[in-house]
Amino acid sequence: MLIKNKILSDIKSSEITPKSVFMNRRHFIKSAAIASAGSALMPGLLSSSALAATDPKRGKPLVGIIKSPLSTSEEPTPYNHVTTYNNFYEFGTGKDDPAVMAGDFKPRPWKVQVGGEVGKPGVYDFDDLIRPHKLEERIYRFRCVEAWSMIVPWVGIPLAEIIKRFEPTSKAKYVAFETLNDPERMPGQVRRVLSWPYVEGLRMDEAMNPLTLMAVGLYGEELLGQNGAPIRLVVPWKYGFKSIKSIVGIRLVDTMPPTTWNRSAPHEYGFYANVNPEVSHPRWSQAKERRLGGGYFSPKVETLKFNGYGEEVASLYDGMDLSKSF
Ligand SMILES: Nc1nc2c(c(=O)[nH]1)N[C@H]1C(S)=C(S)[C@@H](COP(=O)(O)O)O[C@H]1N2
Ligand SMILES: [Mo]
């Protein structure tokens, strides 16, 4: 940590970035110094509401949204928590950094490069990618590996619908995703806390499962920068880190692609990352979780296997030892 901060302080930020970003970066350095990559601490639960009071920014309303029958009936986590208590290391390692640091992020124009084992590779403009599809509201449970969780009314499109348009070949076994790599726009990338760009992957059957969503909004509005604007993955039966944000690349491939957290700490984060109360993280239990919005002292609730989506997805893993393929 000390070494990394020293490298950062050698760069004269004020010379290469506008003043507002530089000022924000000072905030970011301060909070980065007290948080560490992948840490299990949850100090931000109290501070997120304080931040929300000063940052009432909202996304553009989305129209023509249909309500999905796949939604949970649980009460959604308040908007302020969903948009101020985030993990997005491209904008800092503290939970309240992304809301501050991504405030000026411009998600347009936005291109998504599609390649690999597809009949229709190419560079798709974000709006062209979305236009043919109906937007759905999906209220999902969302469980971070650090044992906090929320209920989020996502707005998006099933990933399967999008992938079908690319015409996958029979060799497509996995989908590899990539986040934007641009330290000018994502100032957290100045520090090598993770290897950039952030990458993630799914097995083809996981990607094509009806629950798997490409989200473009939440609470009926376009995603804010901190939640992965303009397009991010949501896989509700997996830990939050699979839900890669601000996607610029989608490749269909025939071998298991690398994933950022697995690269960073392979014994702690596997490729599958299915929510599993029976398999502890090496540094903490996964048996319980704390719902955001309930306050720091609210009781923890039992974590459900596959985050409660077992009926829909357990069969994808028939015959696999999920304590080994974690
Ligand atoms: N590109 C990118 N995607 C990312 C992350 C990240 O740091 N960079 N963090 C992940 C983690 S650990 C979680 S829990 C979720 C958090 O999503 P949220 O901030 O919208 O709740 O985003 C995931 N997607
Ligand atoms: Mo996470």
CSV table of C-alpha atoms and ligand atoms in Angstrom, one decimal:
chain,number,residue,atom,x,y,z
A,1,MET,CA,0.0,0.0,0.0
A,2,LEU,CA,2.8,2.4,0.9
A,3,ILE,CA,4.7,1.7,-2.2
A,4,LYS,CA,1.6,2.2,-4.4
A,5,ASN,CA,0.8,5.5,-2.7
A,6,LYS,CA,4.3,6.7,-3.2
A,7,ILE,CA,4.1,5.9,-7.0
A,8,LEU,CA,0.9,7.8,-7.2
A,9,SER,CA,2.2,10.8,-5.3
A,10,ASP,CA,5.1,11.0,-7.8
A,11,ILE,CA,2.6,11.7,-10.6
A,12,LYS,CA,1.6,15.4,-10.8
A,13,SER,CA,-2.1,14.9,-11.2
A,14,SER,CA,-2.8,18.6,-11.5
A,15,GLU,CA,-0.8,18.7,-14.7
A,16,ILE,CA,-2.7,15.9,-16.5
A,17,THR,CA,-6.3,16.2,-15.2
A,18,PRO,CA,-8.9,19.0,-14.9
A,19,LYS,CA,-9.1,20.6,-11.5
A,20,SER,CA,-12.4,19.0,-10.5
A,21,VAL,CA,-11.0,15.5,-11.1
A,22,PHE,CA,-7.8,16.4,-9.3
A,23,MET,CA,-9.7,17.6,-6.3
A,24,ASN,CA,-11.8,14.4,-6.3
A,25,ARG,CA,-8.6,12.4,-6.6
A,26,ARG,CA,-7.3,13.9,-3.4
A,27,HIS,CA,-10.5,12.6,-1.7
A,28,PHE,CA,-9.9,9.2,-3.3
A,29,ILE,CA,-6.3,9.0,-2.1
A,30,LYS,CA,-7.4,9.7,1.4
A,31,SER,CA,-10.0,7.0,1.5
A,32,ALA,CA,-7.8,4.5,-0.5
A,33,ALA,CA,-5.2,4.8,2.2
A,34,ILE,CA,-7.6,3.4,4.8
A,35,ALA,CA,-9.2,0.7,2.6
A,36,SER,CA,-7.3,-2.2,1.2
A,37,ALA,CA,-8.0,-4.3,-1.9
A,38,GLY,CA,-10.5,-7.0,-1.2
A,39,SER,CA,-10.7,-6.1,2.5
A,40,ALA,CA,-13.5,-7.6,4.6
A,41,LEU,CA,-14.1,-4.5,6.6
A,42,MET,CA,-17.4,-2.7,6.2
A,43,PRO,CA,-16.7,0.8,7.6
A,44,GLY,CA,-18.7,2.6,4.9
A,45,LEU,CA,-22.1,1.4,6.1
A,46,LEU,CA,-22.4,4.5,8.3
A,47,SER,CA,-20.8,7.0,5.9
A,48,SER,CA,-22.9,6.2,2.8
A,49,SER,CA,-26.0,7.9,4.0
A,50,ALA,CA,-24.1,11.0,5.0
A,51,LEU,CA,-22.7,11.2,1.5
A,52,ALA,CA,-26.2,10.6,0.0
A,53,ALA,CA,-27.4,13.8,1.6
A,54,THR,CA,-24.9,15.9,-0.4
A,55,ASP,CA,-25.3,14.1,-3.7
A,56,PRO,CA,-28.8,13.9,-5.0
A,57,LYS,CA,-27.8,13.2,-8.6
A,58,ARG,CA,-30.2,11.1,-10.6
A,59,GLY,CA,-30.0,9.2,-13.9
A,60,LYS,CA,-32.2,10.0,-17.0
A,61,PRO,CA,-35.6,8.3,-16.7
A,62,LEU,CA,-36.0,5.2,-19.0
A,63,VAL,CA,-39.2,4.6,-20.8
A,64,GLY,CA,-41.2,1.6,-22.0
A,65,ILE,CA,-40.0,-0.7,-19.1
A,66,ILE,CA,-42.0,-4.0,-18.6
A,67,LYS,CA,-42.1,-5.6,-15.2
A,68,SER,CA,-40.5,-9.0,-15.1
A,69,PRO,CA,-42.2,-12.0,-13.4
A,70,LEU,CA,-38.7,-13.0,-12.3
A,71,SER,CA,-38.5,-10.2,-9.7
A,72,THR,CA,-38.4,-10.9,-6.0
A,73,SER,CA,-41.2,-9.4,-3.9
A,74,GLU,CA,-38.7,-8.2,-1.3
A,75,GLU,CA,-38.5,-4.5,-0.5
A,76,PRO,CA,-35.9,-2.7,-2.7
A,77,THR,CA,-32.9,-1.2,-0.9
A,78,PRO,CA,-33.2,2.6,-0.8
A,79,TYR,CA,-31.8,4.3,-4.0
A,80,ASN,CA,-29.3,6.3,-1.9
A,81,HIS,CA,-27.6,3.2,-0.7
A,82,VAL,CA,-27.6,1.5,-4.1
A,83,THR,CA,-25.9,4.6,-5.6
A,84,THR,CA,-23.5,5.6,-2.8
A,85,TYR,CA,-22.2,2.3,-1.3
A,86,ASN,CA,-20.4,0.8,-4.3
A,87,ASN,CA,-17.5,-1.4,-5.4
A,88,PHE,CA,-15.9,0.0,-8.5
A,89,TYR,CA,-12.1,0.0,-8.2
A,90,GLU,CA,-11.7,2.0,-11.4
A,91,PHE,CA,-13.0,4.9,-9.3
A,92,GLY,CA,-11.3,4.1,-6.0
A,93,THR,CA,-11.2,1.3,-3.4
A,94,GLY,CA,-13.5,2.9,-0.8
A,95,LYS,CA,-17.2,2.2,-0.8
A,96,ASP,CA,-18.1,5.8,-1.1
A,97,ASP,CA,-15.4,6.7,-3.7
A,98,PRO,CA,-17.3,5.7,-6.9
A,99,ALA,CA,-20.2,8.0,-6.1
A,100,VAL,CA,-17.8,10.9,-5.8
A,101,MET,CA,-15.2,9.9,-8.4
A,102,ALA,CA,-17.6,8.8,-11.1
A,103,GLY,CA,-19.9,11.8,-10.8
A,104,ASP,CA,-18.5,13.4,-14.0
A,105,PHE,CA,-18.2,10.1,-16.0
A,106,LYS,CA,-19.7,10.5,-19.5
A,107,PRO,CA,-21.0,7.2,-20.8
A,108,ARG,CA,-21.6,8.5,-24.3
A,109,PRO,CA,-20.5,7.9,-27.0
A,110,TRP,CA,-20.0,4.3,-26.0
A,111,LYS,CA,-18.9,1.3,-28.2
A,112,VAL,CA,-18.9,-2.3,-27.4
A,113,GLN,CA,-16.6,-4.6,-29.4
A,114,VAL,CA,-18.0,-8.0,-30.1
A,115,GLY,CA,-15.7,-10.8,-31.3
A,116,GLY,CA,-14.5,-14.4,-31.1
A,117,GLU,CA,-16.8,-17.3,-31.9
A,118,VAL,CA,-19.7,-15.3,-33.4
A,119,GLY,CA,-21.1,-15.0,-36.9
A,120,LYS,CA,-21.6,-11.2,-36.4
A,121,PRO,CA,-18.5,-9.7,-34.9
A,122,GLY,CA,-18.1,-5.9,-34.9
A,123,VAL,CA,-18.2,-2.7,-33.0
A,124,TYR,CA,-21.7,-2.0,-31.8
A,125,ASP,CA,-22.7,1.5,-30.7
A,126,PHE,CA,-24.4,1.2,-27.3
A,127,ASP,CA,-27.7,2.5,-28.5
A,128,ASP,CA,-27.7,0.1,-31.5
A,129,LEU,CA,-27.0,-2.8,-29.1
A,130,ILE,CA,-30.0,-1.9,-26.9
A,131,ARG,CA,-32.6,-0.6,-29.4
A,132,PRO,CA,-34.0,-3.9,-30.7
A,133,HIS,CA,-34.9,-5.1,-27.1
A,134,LYS,CA,-37.6,-4.4,-24.6
A,135,LEU,CA,-36.3,-3.1,-21.3
A,136,GLU,CA,-37.3,-5.2,-18.3
A,137,GLU,CA,-37.4,-4.3,-14.6
A,138,ARG,CA,-35.9,-7.2,-12.6
A,139,ILE,CA,-35.9,-6.8,-8.8
A,140,TYR,CA,-33.0,-9.1,-7.7
A,141,ARG,CA,-31.2,-9.9,-4.6
A,142,PHE,CA,-27.6,-8.9,-5.0
A,143,ARG,CA,-24.9,-10.4,-2.7
A,144,CYS,CA,-21.3,-9.0,-2.4
A,145,VAL,CA,-18.6,-11.4,-1.4
A,146,GLU,CA,-17.9,-9.1,1.6
A,147,ALA,CA,-21.2,-10.2,3.1
A,148,TRP,CA,-23.4,-7.2,2.4
A,149,SER,CA,-26.4,-7.5,0.2
A,150,MET,CA,-29.2,-5.4,-1.3
A,151,ILE,CA,-32.4,-5.7,-3.3
A,152,VAL,CA,-32.0,-3.8,-6.6
A,153,PRO,CA,-34.7,-2.9,-9.1
A,154,TRP,CA,-32.4,-3.3,-12.2
A,155,VAL,CA,-33.5,-2.3,-15.6
A,156,GLY,CA,-32.0,-4.4,-18.4
A,157,ILE,CA,-32.1,-7.0,-21.2
A,158,PRO,CA,-31.5,-10.7,-20.8
A,159,LEU,CA,-27.9,-11.4,-21.9
A,160,ALA,CA,-29.2,-14.4,-23.9
A,161,GLU,CA,-31.2,-12.1,-26.2
A,162,ILE,CA,-28.2,-10.0,-27.0
A,163,ILE,CA,-25.9,-13.0,-27.5
A,164,LYS,CA,-28.3,-14.6,-29.9
A,165,ARG,CA,-28.0,-11.6,-32.2
A,166,PHE,CA,-24.2,-12.2,-32.4
A,167,GLU,CA,-24.9,-15.7,-33.8
A,168,PRO,CA,-22.6,-17.8,-31.6
A,169,THR,CA,-20.8,-20.6,-33.3
A,170,SER,CA,-20.7,-24.2,-31.9
A,171,LYS,CA,-17.2,-23.5,-30.5
A,172,ALA,CA,-18.5,-20.8,-28.1
A,173,LYS,CA,-18.1,-22.3,-24.6
A,174,TYR,CA,-17.6,-19.2,-22.5
A,175,VAL,CA,-18.3,-15.4,-22.7
A,176,ALA,CA,-15.4,-13.0,-21.8
A,177,PHE,CA,-16.3,-9.4,-20.8
A,178,GLU,CA,-14.0,-6.4,-20.5
A,179,THR,CA,-14.4,-3.0,-18.8
A,180,LEU,CA,-13.2,0.2,-20.3
A,181,ASN,CA,-9.5,0.8,-19.7
A,182,ASP,CA,-9.0,4.6,-19.7
A,183,PRO,CA,-7.2,6.2,-16.7
A,184,GLU,CA,-8.2,9.6,-17.9
A,185,ARG,CA,-11.8,8.8,-17.4
A,186,MET,CA,-11.4,6.2,-14.6
A,187,PRO,CA,-8.8,7.7,-12.3
A,188,GLY,CA,-8.6,4.7,-10.0
A,189,GLN,CA,-6.7,2.9,-12.8
A,190,VAL,CA,-3.7,5.1,-12.1
A,191,ARG,CA,-3.1,2.8,-9.2
A,192,ARG,CA,-2.4,-0.9,-10.0
A,193,VAL,CA,-4.6,-2.2,-7.2
A,194,LEU,CA,-6.0,-4.7,-9.8
A,195,SER,CA,-4.7,-5.5,-13.3
A,196,TRP,CA,-6.6,-3.3,-15.8
A,197,PRO,CA,-8.9,-3.7,-17.7
A,198,TYR,CA,-11.2,-5.5,-15.3
A,199,VAL,CA,-12.3,-8.7,-16.9
A,200,GLU,CA,-14.9,-11.3,-16.1
A,201,GLY,CA,-16.4,-14.4,-17.7
A,202,LEU,CA,-19.3,-16.8,-17.7
A,203,ARG,CA,-19.8,-20.3,-19.0
A,204,MET,CA,-22.1,-20.2,-22.0
A,205,ASP,CA,-25.0,-21.9,-20.2
A,206,GLU,CA,-24.7,-19.4,-17.4
A,207,ALA,CA,-24.7,-16.5,-19.8
A,208,MET,CA,-27.8,-17.9,-21.6
A,209,ASN,CA,-29.7,-18.5,-18.4
A,210,PRO,CA,-32.9,-16.4,-18.3
A,211,LEU,CA,-31.8,-14.8,-15.0
A,212,THR,CA,-28.6,-13.3,-16.4
A,213,LEU,CA,-29.1,-9.6,-17.2
A,214,MET,CA,-27.3,-6.9,-19.0
A,215,ALA,CA,-28.4,-3.9,-16.9
A,216,VAL,CA,-28.6,-0.4,-18.3
A,217,GLY,CA,-30.5,1.2,-15.4
A,218,LEU,CA,-31.9,0.9,-11.9
A,219,TYR,CA,-34.9,2.4,-10.2
A,220,GLY,CA,-36.3,3.2,-13.7
A,221,GLU,CA,-33.4,5.5,-14.6
A,222,GLU,CA,-30.2,5.2,-16.5
A,223,LEU,CA,-27.2,3.8,-14.6
A,224,LEU,CA,-25.0,6.4,-12.9
A,225,GLY,CA,-21.3,6.1,-13.4
A,226,GLN,CA,-20.8,4.4,-10.0
A,227,ASN,CA,-23.1,1.5,-10.9
A,228,GLY,CA,-21.4,0.8,-14.2
A,229,ALA,CA,-22.9,3.1,-16.8
A,230,PRO,CA,-23.9,2.6,-19.5
A,231,ILE,CA,-24.0,-1.2,-19.4
A,232,ARG,CA,-23.1,-3.8,-16.8
A,233,LEU,CA,-23.7,-7.4,-16.1
A,234,VAL,CA,-25.9,-8.7,-13.3
A,235,VAL,CA,-25.8,-12.4,-12.3
A,236,PRO,CA,-28.0,-12.7,-9.3
A,237,TRP,CA,-26.9,-16.1,-8.0
A,238,LYS,CA,-23.2,-15.2,-8.0
A,239,TYR,CA,-21.1,-12.9,-5.8
A,240,GLY,CA,-21.2,-9.3,-6.9
A,241,PHE,CA,-17.7,-9.2,-8.4
A,242,LYS,CA,-19.0,-11.3,-11.4
A,243,SER,CA,-21.2,-8.3,-12.3
A,244,ILE,CA,-18.7,-6.5,-14.4
A,245,LYS,CA,-19.4,-2.8,-15.0
A,246,SER,CA,-19.0,-0.4,-17.9
A,247,ILE,CA,-18.5,-3.1,-20.5
A,248,VAL,CA,-16.7,-2.3,-23.8
A,249,GLY,CA,-15.8,-5.8,-24.9
A,250,ILE,CA,-17.7,-9.1,-25.3
A,251,ARG,CA,-15.9,-12.1,-26.7
A,252,LEU,CA,-17.3,-15.6,-27.1
A,253,VAL,CA,-14.4,-18.1,-26.6
A,254,ASP,CA,-13.7,-21.8,-26.4
A,255,THR,CA,-11.7,-21.9,-23.2
A,256,MET,CA,-12.3,-20.5,-19.7
A,257,PRO,CA,-11.3,-16.8,-19.8
A,258,PRO,CA,-9.3,-15.1,-17.0
A,259,THR,CA,-11.2,-13.1,-14.4
A,260,THR,CA,-9.8,-10.2,-12.5
A,261,TRP,CA,-10.4,-11.3,-8.9
A,262,ASN,CA,-9.2,-14.8,-9.6
A,263,ARG,CA,-6.0,-13.4,-11.1
A,264,SER,CA,-5.6,-11.2,-8.1
A,265,ALA,CA,-6.2,-13.8,-5.4
A,266,PRO,CA,-6.9,-17.3,-6.9
A,267,HIS,CA,-7.3,-19.1,-3.6
A,268,GLU,CA,-10.0,-16.6,-2.5
A,269,TYR,CA,-12.0,-15.9,-5.7
A,270,GLY,CA,-12.9,-18.7,-8.1
A,271,PHE,CA,-14.3,-18.5,-11.6
A,272,TYR,CA,-17.7,-19.7,-10.6
A,273,ALA,CA,-18.2,-17.5,-7.5
A,274,ASN,CA,-21.7,-18.9,-6.9
A,275,VAL,CA,-23.2,-17.6,-3.6
A,276,ASN,CA,-22.7,-20.5,-1.2
A,277,PRO,CA,-23.1,-20.3,2.6
A,278,GLU,CA,-21.3,-23.6,3.0
A,279,VAL,CA,-18.1,-22.5,1.4
A,280,SER,CA,-16.3,-19.9,3.5
A,281,HIS,CA,-14.0,-17.2,2.0
A,282,PRO,CA,-10.5,-18.0,3.4
A,283,ARG,CA,-10.7,-14.9,5.6
A,284,TRP,CA,-14.4,-14.9,6.6
A,285,SER,CA,-17.6,-16.9,6.7
A,286,GLN,CA,-20.2,-16.6,3.9
A,287,ALA,CA,-23.0,-18.0,6.0
A,288,LYS,CA,-24.7,-14.7,6.8
A,289,GLU,CA,-25.2,-11.3,5.2
A,290,ARG,CA,-26.2,-7.8,6.2
A,291,ARG,CA,-28.7,-6.0,4.1
A,292,LEU,CA,-27.7,-2.5,3.2
A,293,GLY,CA,-30.2,0.2,4.4
A,294,GLY,CA,-31.0,-1.6,7.6
A,295,GLY,CA,-28.2,0.2,9.5
A,296,TYR,CA,-25.0,-1.1,10.8
A,297,PHE,CA,-26.5,-2.7,13.8
A,298,SER,CA,-29.4,-4.5,12.0
A,299,PRO,CA,-29.3,-8.3,12.5
A,300,LYS,CA,-27.5,-10.4,9.8
A,301,VAL,CA,-29.7,-12.8,7.8
A,302,GLU,CA,-28.9,-16.3,6.6
A,303,THR,CA,-27.3,-16.4,3.2
A,304,LEU,CA,-29.2,-18.7,0.8
A,305,LYS,CA,-27.4,-21.1,-1.5
A,306,PHE,CA,-27.2,-19.6,-5.0
A,307,ASN,CA,-28.5,-16.5,-3.3
A,308,GLY,CA,-32.0,-18.0,-3.3
A,309,TYR,CA,-32.0,-18.7,-7.1
A,310,GLY,CA,-31.2,-22.5,-6.7
A,311,GLU,CA,-34.4,-23.6,-8.3
A,312,GLU,CA,-33.5,-21.8,-11.5
A,313,VAL,CA,-29.7,-22.5,-11.6
A,314,ALA,CA,-28.6,-25.4,-9.4
A,315,SER,CA,-28.9,-27.9,-12.3
A,316,LEU,CA,-26.2,-25.9,-14.2
A,317,TYR,CA,-23.7,-27.4,-11.7
A,318,ASP,CA,-25.0,-31.0,-11.5
A,319,GLY,CA,-22.1,-33.3,-10.9
A,320,MET,CA,-19.7,-30.5,-9.9
A,321,ASP,CA,-18.0,-30.3,-6.5
A,322,LEU,CA,-18.9,-26.7,-5.6
A,323,SER,CA,-16.3,-26.6,-2.8
A,324,LYS,CA,-13.6,-27.2,-5.4
A,325,SER,CA,-15.2,-25.2,-8.2
A,326,PHE,CA,-15.9,-22.2,-6.0
B,1,LIG,N1,-15.2,-3.0,-13.7
B,1,LIG,C1,-15.6,-3.3,-12.5
B,1,LIG,N2,-16.7,-4.0,-12.3
B,1,LIG,C2,-17.1,-4.4,-11.0
B,1,LIG,C3,-16.2,-4.0,-9.9
B,1,LIG,C4,-15.0,-3.3,-10.2
B,1,LIG,O1,-14.3,-2.9,-9.3
B,1,LIG,N3,-14.8,-2.9,-11.5
B,1,LIG,N4,-16.6,-4.4,-8.6
B,1,LIG,C5,-17.5,-5.6,-8.5
B,1,LIG,C6,-18.0,-5.9,-7.2
B,1,LIG,S1,-16.9,-6.5,-6.1
B,1,LIG,C7,-19.3,-5.7,-6.8
B,1,LIG,S2,-19.9,-6.2,-5.3
B,1,LIG,C8,-20.2,-5.0,-7.8
B,1,LIG,C9,-20.9,-3.8,-7.1
B,1,LIG,O2,-21.9,-3.3,-7.8
B,1,LIG,P1,-22.7,-2.0,-7.3
B,1,LIG,O3,-21.6,-1.0,-6.9
B,1,LIG,O4,-23.5,-1.5,-8.4
B,1,LIG,O5,-23.5,-2.5,-6.1
B,1,LIG,O6,-19.6,-4.6,-9.0
B,1,LIG,C10,-18.7,-5.5,-9.5
B,1,LIG,N5,-18.2,-5.0,-10.8
B,2,MO,MO,-18.1,-7.4,-4.3
